[in-house]
Coordinates of C-alpha atoms and ligand atoms in Angstrom, one line a residue:
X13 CA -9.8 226.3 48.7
X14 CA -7.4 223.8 47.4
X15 CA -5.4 222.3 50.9
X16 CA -2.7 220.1 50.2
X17 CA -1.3 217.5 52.9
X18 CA 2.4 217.2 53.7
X19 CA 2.5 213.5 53.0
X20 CA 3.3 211.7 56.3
X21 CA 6.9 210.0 55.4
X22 CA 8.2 207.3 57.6
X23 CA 10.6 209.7 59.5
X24 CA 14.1 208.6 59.2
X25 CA 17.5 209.7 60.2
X26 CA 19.5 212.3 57.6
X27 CA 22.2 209.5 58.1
X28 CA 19.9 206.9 56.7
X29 CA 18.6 207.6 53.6
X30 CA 21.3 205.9 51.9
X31 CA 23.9 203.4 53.2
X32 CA 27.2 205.0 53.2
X33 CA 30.6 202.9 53.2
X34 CA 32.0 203.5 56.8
X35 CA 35.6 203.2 55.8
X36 CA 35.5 205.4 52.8
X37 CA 35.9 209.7 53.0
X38 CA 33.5 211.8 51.3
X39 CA 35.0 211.4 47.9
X40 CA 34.6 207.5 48.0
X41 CA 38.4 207.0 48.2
X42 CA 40.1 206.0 51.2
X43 CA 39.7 206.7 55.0
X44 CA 37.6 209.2 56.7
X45 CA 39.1 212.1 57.7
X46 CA 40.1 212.3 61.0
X47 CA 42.0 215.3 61.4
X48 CA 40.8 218.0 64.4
X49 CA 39.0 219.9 61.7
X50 CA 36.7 216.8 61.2
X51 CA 36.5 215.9 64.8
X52 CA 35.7 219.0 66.4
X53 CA 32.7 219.5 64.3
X54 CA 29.9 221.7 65.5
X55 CA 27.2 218.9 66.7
X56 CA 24.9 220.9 64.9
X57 CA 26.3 221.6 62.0
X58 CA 25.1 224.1 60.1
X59 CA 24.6 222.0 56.9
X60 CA 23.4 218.3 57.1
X61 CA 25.7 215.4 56.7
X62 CA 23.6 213.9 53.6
X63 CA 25.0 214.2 50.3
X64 CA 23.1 216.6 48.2
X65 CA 23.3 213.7 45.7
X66 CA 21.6 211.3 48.5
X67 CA 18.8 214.2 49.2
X68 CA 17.7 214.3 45.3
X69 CA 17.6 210.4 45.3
X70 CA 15.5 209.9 48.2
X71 CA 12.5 211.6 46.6
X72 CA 13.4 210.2 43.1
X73 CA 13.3 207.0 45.0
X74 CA 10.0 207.7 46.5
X75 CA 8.6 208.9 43.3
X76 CA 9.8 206.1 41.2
X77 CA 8.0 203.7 44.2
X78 CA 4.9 205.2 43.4
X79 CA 5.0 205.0 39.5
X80 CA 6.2 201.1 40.4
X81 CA 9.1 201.8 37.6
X82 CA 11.4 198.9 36.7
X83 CA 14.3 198.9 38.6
X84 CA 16.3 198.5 35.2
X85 CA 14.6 201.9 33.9
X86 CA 15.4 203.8 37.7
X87 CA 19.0 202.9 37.1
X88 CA 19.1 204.8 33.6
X89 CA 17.1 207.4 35.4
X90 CA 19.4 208.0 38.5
X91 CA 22.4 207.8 37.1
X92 CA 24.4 210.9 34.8
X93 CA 24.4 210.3 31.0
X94 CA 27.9 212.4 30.6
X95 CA 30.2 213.2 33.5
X96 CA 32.8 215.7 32.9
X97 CA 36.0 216.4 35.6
X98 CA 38.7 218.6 34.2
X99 CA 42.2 219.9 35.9
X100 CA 42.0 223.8 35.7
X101 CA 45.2 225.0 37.2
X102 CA 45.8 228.9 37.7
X103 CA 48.5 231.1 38.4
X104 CA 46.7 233.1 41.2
X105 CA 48.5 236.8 42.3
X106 CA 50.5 234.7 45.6
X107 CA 52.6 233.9 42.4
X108 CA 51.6 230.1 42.3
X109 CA 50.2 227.7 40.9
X110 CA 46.8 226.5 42.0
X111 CA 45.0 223.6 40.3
X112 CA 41.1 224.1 40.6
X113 CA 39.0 221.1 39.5
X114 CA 35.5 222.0 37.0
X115 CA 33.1 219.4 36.5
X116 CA 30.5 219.4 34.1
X117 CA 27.9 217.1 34.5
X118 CA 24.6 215.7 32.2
X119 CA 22.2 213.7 33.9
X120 CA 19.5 213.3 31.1
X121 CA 18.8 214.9 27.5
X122 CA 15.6 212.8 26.5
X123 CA 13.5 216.2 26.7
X124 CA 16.1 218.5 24.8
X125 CA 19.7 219.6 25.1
X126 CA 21.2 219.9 28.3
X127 CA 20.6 222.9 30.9
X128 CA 21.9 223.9 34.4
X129 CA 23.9 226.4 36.0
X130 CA 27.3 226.9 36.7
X131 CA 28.6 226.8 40.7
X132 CA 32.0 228.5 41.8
X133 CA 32.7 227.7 45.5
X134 CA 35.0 225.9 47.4
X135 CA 32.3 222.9 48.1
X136 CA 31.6 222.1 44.8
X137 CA 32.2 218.0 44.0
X138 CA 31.4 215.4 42.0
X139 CA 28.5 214.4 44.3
X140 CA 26.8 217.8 44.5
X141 CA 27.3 218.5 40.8
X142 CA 25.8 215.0 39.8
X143 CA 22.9 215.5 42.3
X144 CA 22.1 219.1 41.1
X145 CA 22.2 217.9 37.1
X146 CA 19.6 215.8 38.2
X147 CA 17.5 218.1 39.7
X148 CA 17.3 220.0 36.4
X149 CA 16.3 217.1 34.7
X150 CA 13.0 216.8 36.9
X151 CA 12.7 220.7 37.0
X152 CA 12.8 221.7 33.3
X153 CA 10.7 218.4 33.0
X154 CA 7.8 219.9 35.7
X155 CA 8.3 223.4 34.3
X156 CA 7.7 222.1 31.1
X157 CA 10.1 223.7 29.5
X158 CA 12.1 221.2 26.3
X159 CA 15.5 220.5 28.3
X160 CA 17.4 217.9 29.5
X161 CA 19.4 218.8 33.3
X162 CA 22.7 219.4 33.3
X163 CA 25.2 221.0 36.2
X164 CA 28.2 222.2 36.4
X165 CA 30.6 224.0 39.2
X166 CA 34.0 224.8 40.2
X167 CA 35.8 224.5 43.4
X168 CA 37.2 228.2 43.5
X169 CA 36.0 230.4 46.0
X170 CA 35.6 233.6 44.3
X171 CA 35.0 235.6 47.6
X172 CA 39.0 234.8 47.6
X173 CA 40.1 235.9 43.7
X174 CA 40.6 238.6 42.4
X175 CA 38.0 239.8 38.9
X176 CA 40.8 238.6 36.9
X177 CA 41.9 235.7 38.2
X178 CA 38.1 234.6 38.3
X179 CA 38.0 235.4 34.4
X180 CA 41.2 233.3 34.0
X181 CA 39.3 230.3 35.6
X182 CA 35.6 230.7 34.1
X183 CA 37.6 230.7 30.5
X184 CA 39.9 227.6 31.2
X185 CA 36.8 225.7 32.3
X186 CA 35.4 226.9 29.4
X187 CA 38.3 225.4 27.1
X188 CA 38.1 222.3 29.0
X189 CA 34.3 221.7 28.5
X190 CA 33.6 223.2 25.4
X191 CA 33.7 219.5 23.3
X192 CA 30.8 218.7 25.3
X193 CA 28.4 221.8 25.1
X194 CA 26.7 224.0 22.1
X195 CA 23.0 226.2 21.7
X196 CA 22.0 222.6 20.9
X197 CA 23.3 220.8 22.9
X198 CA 23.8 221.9 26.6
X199 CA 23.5 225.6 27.9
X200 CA 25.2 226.8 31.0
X201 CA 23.5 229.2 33.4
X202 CA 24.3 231.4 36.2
X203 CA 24.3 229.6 39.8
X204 CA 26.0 230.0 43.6
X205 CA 29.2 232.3 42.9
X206 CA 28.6 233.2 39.4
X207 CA 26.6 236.1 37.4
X208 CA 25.6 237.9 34.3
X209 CA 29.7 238.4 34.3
X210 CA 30.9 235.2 34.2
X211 CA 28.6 234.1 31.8
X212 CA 29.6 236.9 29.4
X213 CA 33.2 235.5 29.6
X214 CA 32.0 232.0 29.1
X215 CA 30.2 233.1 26.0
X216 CA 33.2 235.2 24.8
X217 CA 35.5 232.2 25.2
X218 CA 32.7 229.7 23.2
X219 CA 32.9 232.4 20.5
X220 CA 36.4 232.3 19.8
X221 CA 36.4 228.7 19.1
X222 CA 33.1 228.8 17.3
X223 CA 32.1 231.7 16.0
X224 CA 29.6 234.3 18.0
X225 CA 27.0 232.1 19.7
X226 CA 25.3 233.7 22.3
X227 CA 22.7 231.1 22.9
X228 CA 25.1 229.2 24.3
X229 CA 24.8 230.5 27.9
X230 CA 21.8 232.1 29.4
X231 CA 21.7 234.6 32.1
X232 CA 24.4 236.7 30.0
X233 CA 24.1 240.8 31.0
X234 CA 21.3 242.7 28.6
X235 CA 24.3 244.2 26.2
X236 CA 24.8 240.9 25.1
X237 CA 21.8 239.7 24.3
X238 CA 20.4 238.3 27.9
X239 CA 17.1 238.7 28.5
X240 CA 15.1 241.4 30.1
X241 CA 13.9 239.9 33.5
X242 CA 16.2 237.0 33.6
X243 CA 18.3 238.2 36.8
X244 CA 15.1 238.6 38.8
X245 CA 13.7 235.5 37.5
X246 CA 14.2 233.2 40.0
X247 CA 13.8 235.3 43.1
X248 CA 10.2 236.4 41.1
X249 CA 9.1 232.4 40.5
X250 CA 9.8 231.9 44.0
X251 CA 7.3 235.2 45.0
X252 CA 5.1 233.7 42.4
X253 CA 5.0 230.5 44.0
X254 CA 4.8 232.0 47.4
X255 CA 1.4 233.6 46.3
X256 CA 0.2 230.6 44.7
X257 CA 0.7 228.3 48.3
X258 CA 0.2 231.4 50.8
X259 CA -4.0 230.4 50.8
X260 CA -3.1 226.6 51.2
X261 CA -0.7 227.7 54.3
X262 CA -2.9 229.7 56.1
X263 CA -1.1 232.8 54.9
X264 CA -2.5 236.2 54.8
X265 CA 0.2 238.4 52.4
X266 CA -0.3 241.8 53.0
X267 CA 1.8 242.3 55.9
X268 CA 2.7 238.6 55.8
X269 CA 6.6 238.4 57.7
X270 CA 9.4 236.5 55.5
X271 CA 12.3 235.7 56.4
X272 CA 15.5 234.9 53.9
X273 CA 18.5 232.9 54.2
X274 CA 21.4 233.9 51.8
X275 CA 20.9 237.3 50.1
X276 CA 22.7 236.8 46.5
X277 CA 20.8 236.8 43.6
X278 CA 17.7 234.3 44.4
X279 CA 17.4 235.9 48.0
X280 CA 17.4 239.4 47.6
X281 CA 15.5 239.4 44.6
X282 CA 12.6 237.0 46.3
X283 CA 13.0 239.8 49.1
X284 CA 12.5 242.7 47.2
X285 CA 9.8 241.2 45.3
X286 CA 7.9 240.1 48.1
X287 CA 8.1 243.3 50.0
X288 CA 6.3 244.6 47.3
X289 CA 3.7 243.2 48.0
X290 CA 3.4 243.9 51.1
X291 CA 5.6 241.4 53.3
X292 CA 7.6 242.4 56.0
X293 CA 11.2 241.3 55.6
X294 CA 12.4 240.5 59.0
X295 CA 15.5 238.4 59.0
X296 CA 18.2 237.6 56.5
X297 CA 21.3 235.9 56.7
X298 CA 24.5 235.3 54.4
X299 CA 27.7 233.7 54.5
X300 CA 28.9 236.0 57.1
X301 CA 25.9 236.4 59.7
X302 CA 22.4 236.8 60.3
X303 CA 20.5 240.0 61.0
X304 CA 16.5 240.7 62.9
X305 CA 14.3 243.5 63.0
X306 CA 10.7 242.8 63.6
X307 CA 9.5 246.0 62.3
X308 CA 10.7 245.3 59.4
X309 CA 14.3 245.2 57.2
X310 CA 14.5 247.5 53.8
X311 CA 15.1 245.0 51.5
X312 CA 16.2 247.4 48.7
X313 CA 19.2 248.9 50.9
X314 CA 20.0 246.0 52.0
X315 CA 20.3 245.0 48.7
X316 CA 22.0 248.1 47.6
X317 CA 25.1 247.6 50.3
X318 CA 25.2 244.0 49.7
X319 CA 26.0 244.9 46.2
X320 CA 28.7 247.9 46.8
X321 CA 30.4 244.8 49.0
X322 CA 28.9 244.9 52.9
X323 CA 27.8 242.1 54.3
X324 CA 24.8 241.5 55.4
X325 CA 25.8 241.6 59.0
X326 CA 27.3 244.8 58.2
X327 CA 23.7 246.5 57.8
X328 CA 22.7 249.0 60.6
X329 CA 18.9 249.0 61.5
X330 CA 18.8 245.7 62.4
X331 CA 20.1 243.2 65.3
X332 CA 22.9 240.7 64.7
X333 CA 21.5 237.2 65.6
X334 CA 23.2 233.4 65.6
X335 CA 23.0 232.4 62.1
X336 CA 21.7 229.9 63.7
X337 CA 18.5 231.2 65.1
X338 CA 17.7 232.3 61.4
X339 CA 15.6 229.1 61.3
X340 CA 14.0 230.2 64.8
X341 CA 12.5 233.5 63.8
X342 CA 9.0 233.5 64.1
X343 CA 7.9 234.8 60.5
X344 CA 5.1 233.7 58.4
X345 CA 6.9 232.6 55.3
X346 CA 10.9 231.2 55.7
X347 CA 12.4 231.3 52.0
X348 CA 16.0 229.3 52.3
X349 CA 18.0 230.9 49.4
X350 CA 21.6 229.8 50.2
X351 CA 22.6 226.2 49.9
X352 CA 22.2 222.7 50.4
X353 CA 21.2 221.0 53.5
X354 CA 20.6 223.7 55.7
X355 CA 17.7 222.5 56.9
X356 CA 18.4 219.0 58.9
X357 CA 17.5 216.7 61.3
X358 CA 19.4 218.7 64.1
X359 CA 17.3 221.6 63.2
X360 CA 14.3 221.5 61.9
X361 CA 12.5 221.6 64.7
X362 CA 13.3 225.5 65.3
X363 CA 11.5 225.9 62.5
X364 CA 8.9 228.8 63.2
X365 CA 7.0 229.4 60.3
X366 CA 3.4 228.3 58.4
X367 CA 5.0 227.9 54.6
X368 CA 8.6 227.7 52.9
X369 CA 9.4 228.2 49.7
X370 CA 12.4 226.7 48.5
X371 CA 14.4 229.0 46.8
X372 CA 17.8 226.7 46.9
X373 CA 18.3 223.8 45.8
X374 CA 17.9 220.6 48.2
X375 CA 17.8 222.9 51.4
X376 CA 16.1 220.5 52.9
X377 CA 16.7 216.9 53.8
X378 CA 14.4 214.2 54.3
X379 CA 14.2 214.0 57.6
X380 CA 14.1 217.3 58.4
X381 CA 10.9 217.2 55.8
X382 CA 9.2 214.5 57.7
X383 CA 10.0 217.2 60.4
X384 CA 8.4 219.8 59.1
X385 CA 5.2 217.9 58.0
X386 CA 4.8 216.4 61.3
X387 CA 4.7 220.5 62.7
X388 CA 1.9 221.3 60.1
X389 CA 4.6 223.6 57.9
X390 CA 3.4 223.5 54.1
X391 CA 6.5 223.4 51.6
X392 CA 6.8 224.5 48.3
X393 CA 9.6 222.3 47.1
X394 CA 12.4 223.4 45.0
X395 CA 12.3 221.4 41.6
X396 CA 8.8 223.5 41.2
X397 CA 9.5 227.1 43.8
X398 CA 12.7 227.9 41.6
X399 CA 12.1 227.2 38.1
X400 CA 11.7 230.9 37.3
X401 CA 15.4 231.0 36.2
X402 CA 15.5 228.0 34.1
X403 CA 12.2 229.2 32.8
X404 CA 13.4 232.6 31.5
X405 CA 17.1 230.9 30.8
X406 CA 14.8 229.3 28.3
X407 CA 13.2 232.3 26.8
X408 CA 16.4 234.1 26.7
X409 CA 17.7 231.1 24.4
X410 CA 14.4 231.2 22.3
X411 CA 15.2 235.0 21.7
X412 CA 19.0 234.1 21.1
X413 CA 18.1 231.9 18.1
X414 CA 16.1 233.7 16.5
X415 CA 18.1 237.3 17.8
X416 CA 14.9 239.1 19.0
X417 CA 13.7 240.5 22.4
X418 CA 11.3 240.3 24.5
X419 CA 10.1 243.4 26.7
X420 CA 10.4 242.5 30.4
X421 CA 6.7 242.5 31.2
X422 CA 6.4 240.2 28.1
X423 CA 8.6 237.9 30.3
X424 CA 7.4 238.3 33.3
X425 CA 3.7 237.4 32.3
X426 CA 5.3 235.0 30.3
X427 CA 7.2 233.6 33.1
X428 CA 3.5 234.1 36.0
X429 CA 1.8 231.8 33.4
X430 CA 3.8 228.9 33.5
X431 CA 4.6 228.9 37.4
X432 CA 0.9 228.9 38.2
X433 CA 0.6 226.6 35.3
X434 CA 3.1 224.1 37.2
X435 CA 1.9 224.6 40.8
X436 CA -1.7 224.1 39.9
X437 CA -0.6 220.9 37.7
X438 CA 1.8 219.9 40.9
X439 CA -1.2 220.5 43.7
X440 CA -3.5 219.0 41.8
X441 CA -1.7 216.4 41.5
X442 CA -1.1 216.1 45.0
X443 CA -4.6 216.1 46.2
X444 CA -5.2 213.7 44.2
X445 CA -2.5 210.7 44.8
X446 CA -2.5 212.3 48.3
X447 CA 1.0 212.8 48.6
X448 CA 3.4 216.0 49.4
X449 CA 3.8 218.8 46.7
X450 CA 7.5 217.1 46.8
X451 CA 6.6 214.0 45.6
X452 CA 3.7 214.9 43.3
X453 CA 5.9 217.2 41.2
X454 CA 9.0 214.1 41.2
X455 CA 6.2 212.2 39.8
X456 CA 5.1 214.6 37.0
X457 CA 8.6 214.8 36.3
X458 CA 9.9 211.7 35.8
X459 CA 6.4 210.6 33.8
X460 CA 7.4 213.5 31.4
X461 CA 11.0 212.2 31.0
X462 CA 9.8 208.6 30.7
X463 CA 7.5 209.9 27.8
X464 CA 10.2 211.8 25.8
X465 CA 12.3 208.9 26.4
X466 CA 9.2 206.1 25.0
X467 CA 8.5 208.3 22.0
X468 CA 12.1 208.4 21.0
X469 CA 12.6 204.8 21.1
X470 CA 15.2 204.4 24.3
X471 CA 12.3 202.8 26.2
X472 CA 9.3 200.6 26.1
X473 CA 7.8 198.9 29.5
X474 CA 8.8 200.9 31.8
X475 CA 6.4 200.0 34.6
X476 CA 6.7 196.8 37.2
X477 CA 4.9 193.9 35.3
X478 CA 1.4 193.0 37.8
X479 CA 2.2 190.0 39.7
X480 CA 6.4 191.1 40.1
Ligands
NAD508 P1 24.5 233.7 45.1 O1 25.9 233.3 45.0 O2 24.1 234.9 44.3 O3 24.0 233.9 46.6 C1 24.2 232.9 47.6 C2 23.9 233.5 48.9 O4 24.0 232.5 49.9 C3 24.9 234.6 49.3 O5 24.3 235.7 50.0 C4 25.8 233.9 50.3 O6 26.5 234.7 51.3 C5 24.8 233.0 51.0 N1 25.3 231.9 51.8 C6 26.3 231.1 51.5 N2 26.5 230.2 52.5 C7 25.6 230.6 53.5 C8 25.3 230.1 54.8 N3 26.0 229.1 55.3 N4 24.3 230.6 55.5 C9 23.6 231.7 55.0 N5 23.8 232.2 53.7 C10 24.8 231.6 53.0 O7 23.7 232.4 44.6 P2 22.2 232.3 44.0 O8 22.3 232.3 42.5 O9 21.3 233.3 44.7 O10 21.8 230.9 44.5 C11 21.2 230.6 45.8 C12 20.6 229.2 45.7 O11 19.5 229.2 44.7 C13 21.5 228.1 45.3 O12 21.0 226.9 46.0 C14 21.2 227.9 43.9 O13 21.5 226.6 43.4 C15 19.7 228.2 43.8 N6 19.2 228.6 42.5 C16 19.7 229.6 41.8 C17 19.2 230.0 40.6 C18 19.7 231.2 39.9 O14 19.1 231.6 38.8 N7 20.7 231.9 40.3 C19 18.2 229.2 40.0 C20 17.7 228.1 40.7 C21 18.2 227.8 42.0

């Protein structure tokens, strides 16, 4: 049996990965807010106070250590290739005028054109964009699949529009960003806030200015020309993953307990998925609450009235619990599937399970990592745990090109083989520089990068000359 070590990691405060400039706000301009809103905050908030940008750095960092890169090559490697911000302002139904902002952001294209998803929420900045374009680049990278990373997002709350006024938005982004995408050169994708819907308008807006290009978003609905499996994808690499680490973690799966936090497209579809195989689903949470029921929650009508607009506190046979005792329940497997940073320092500790897959991106900060390691909890990290949706985002845009299709179990063995491919690869790996999953698939990442990048000509040395 193949056991893989968290990697001890100095533990360290979420304030102190990086050093922050204490008279500047979040944005880097000016003073820090001070207004009631800042200063009553919960003291356990409910996501940390590191940056997503300063999350994806801190194991770049630690990976780069290991490969003793030059600091000259790290700096082309940590910072965007292309950053995008555009004004998008919208006449919304109060009769005015609101000005949105989009940002579209390429980190690095040395493997093939650009991917990431597309974010609509009212959170979404530079910082988070930047640090989620550089995720892709190490996740299509350890996937293995030939694309660069790429992000995008904009700060509308959708929750708050109405369908049209959403449309008006996705297309005006699209008009502002357009000069800077194409099939070959970088491919939106669904993310937080967006679906098969938005990217069908984003599509239909491309092909006005260029002609019909469908390969220029993936994750578009099946009637035009997405791919069978893709909307599952993600939820199904992060089931696929959780079978491949469940012997590592001590995990028996039939009748293992999960629990899920956020129940949108990743986390309902990890739920249904893995209830299928026999797990007990027996908390969830959203944006509006957090629900129990140790004998176990239907996932698939939970699902269901999620999707004709309840919330998930709304559901009936369970127990509404503090979102923040999600983290608490005692469950075998804890999939976070919501956003950044929910896992932190302040919180980590209530931690109450033997494995987590990360379904979200950076849901979990350093510190709270060192955290979880220190309790014996084995992590499946997310720049491996949900590359399903890149994965079939890829073979959705292999079909585009050459306008076939796929049947969905073709995809879905397709998609099995090269998740067990890259956790096998990643906790190999692992065992053998005796580090954490985390750091082992950063590694395989940026060596793969660093590659495309050699054999194109961008770089030679890369590595710390002996005696520096
Ligand atoms: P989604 O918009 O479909 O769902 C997000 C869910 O999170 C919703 O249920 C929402 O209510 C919930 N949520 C928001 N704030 C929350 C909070 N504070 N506490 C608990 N739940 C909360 O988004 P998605 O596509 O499922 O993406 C979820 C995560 O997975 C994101 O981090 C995203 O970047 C990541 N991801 C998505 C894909 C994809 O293919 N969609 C691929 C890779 C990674």
């Amino acid at each position: 049996m193949l056991r893989v070590r968290p990697e001890k990691i100095a533990r360290m405060s979420d304030e102190a990965t990086t050093p922050r400039m204490e008279t500047a706000g979040s944005d880097g301009h000016g003073p820090r807010d001070q207004s009631p809103r800042e200063a009553n905050k919960d003291e356990r908030p409910s996501r940390a106070e590191v940056s997503n940008f300063e999350i994806v750095d801190h194991w770049f960092t630690l990976a780069a250590d290991r490969l003793e890169i030059r600091d000259d090559v790290r700096a082309v490697l940590s910072s965007s290739y292309r950053e995008v911000q555009v004004q998008i302002p919208a006449s919304l139904s109060d009769g005015k005028i609101h000005v949105f902002s989009g940002y579209r952001v390429q980190h690095n294209g040395a493997r093939g054109p650009y991917k990431g998803g597309i974010r609509f929420h009212p959170d979404v900045d530079l910082d988070e964009v930047r640090a989620l374009a550089s995720l892709m680049t190490w996740k299509t990278a350890i996937a293995n699949v030939p694309y660069g990373g790429a992000k995008g997002g904009v700060n509308c709350d959708p929750k708050k529009l109405e369908r049209g006024e959403v449309e008006k938005i996705a297309r005006s982004f699209m008009d502002k960003i357009e000069k800077v995408l194409g099939p070959t050169r970088d491919i939106p994708a669904p993310d937080v806030g967006t679906n098969a819907q938005t990217m069908a308008w984003l599509m239909d807006e491309y092909g006005k200015l260029h002609g019909h290009a469908p390969a220029i978003v993936t994750g578009k609905p099946i009637a035009l020309e997405g791919s069978y499996g893709r909307e599952a994808a993600t939820g199904r690499g992060v089931v696929c993953m959780m079978e491949q680490a469940a012997k590592s973690a001590g995990v028996k799966l039939n009748g293992a307990s999960i629990a899920v936090q956020g129940y949108g497209n990743v986390g309902s579809w990890a739920a249904r998925l893995a209830t299928e195989l026999g797990c007990k689903l027996v908390a969830v949470s959203d944006a509006d609450g957090a629900i129990r029921n140790d004998d176990g929650i239907d996932a698939d009508l939970l699902h269901q009235q999620v999707s004709e607009g309840r919330t998930v506190p709304e559901f009936e046979d369970a127990d509404a619990i503090d979102p923040a005792d999600l983290l608490a329940t005692e469950c075998d497997v804890f999939i976070p599937a919501a956003l950044g940073g929910m896992i932190h320092e302040a919180n980590a500790d209530k931690v109450n399970c033997k494995l987590i897959v990360e379904g979200a991106n950076s849901p979990t900060t350093p510190a709270a990592d060192s955290i979880l390691a220190d309790k014996g909890v084995f992590v499946v990290p997310d720049v491996m745990a949900n590359a399903g949706g890149v994965i079939v985002s890829y073979f959705e845009w292999v079909q585009n090109l050459q306008h076939f299709r796929w049947t969905e179990e073709e995809v879905n063995e397709r998609l099995g083989n090269i998740m067990r491919g890259a956790y096998e690869a990643v906790a190999d790996r692992a065992e053998k520089d005796d580090v954490s999953m985390r750091v082992a698939a950063y590694a395989i990442g940026i060596e793969r990068v660093l590659e495309a990048a050699r054999l194109r000509g961008y770089l030679t040395d890369t590595r710390v000359p002996a005696g520096d």
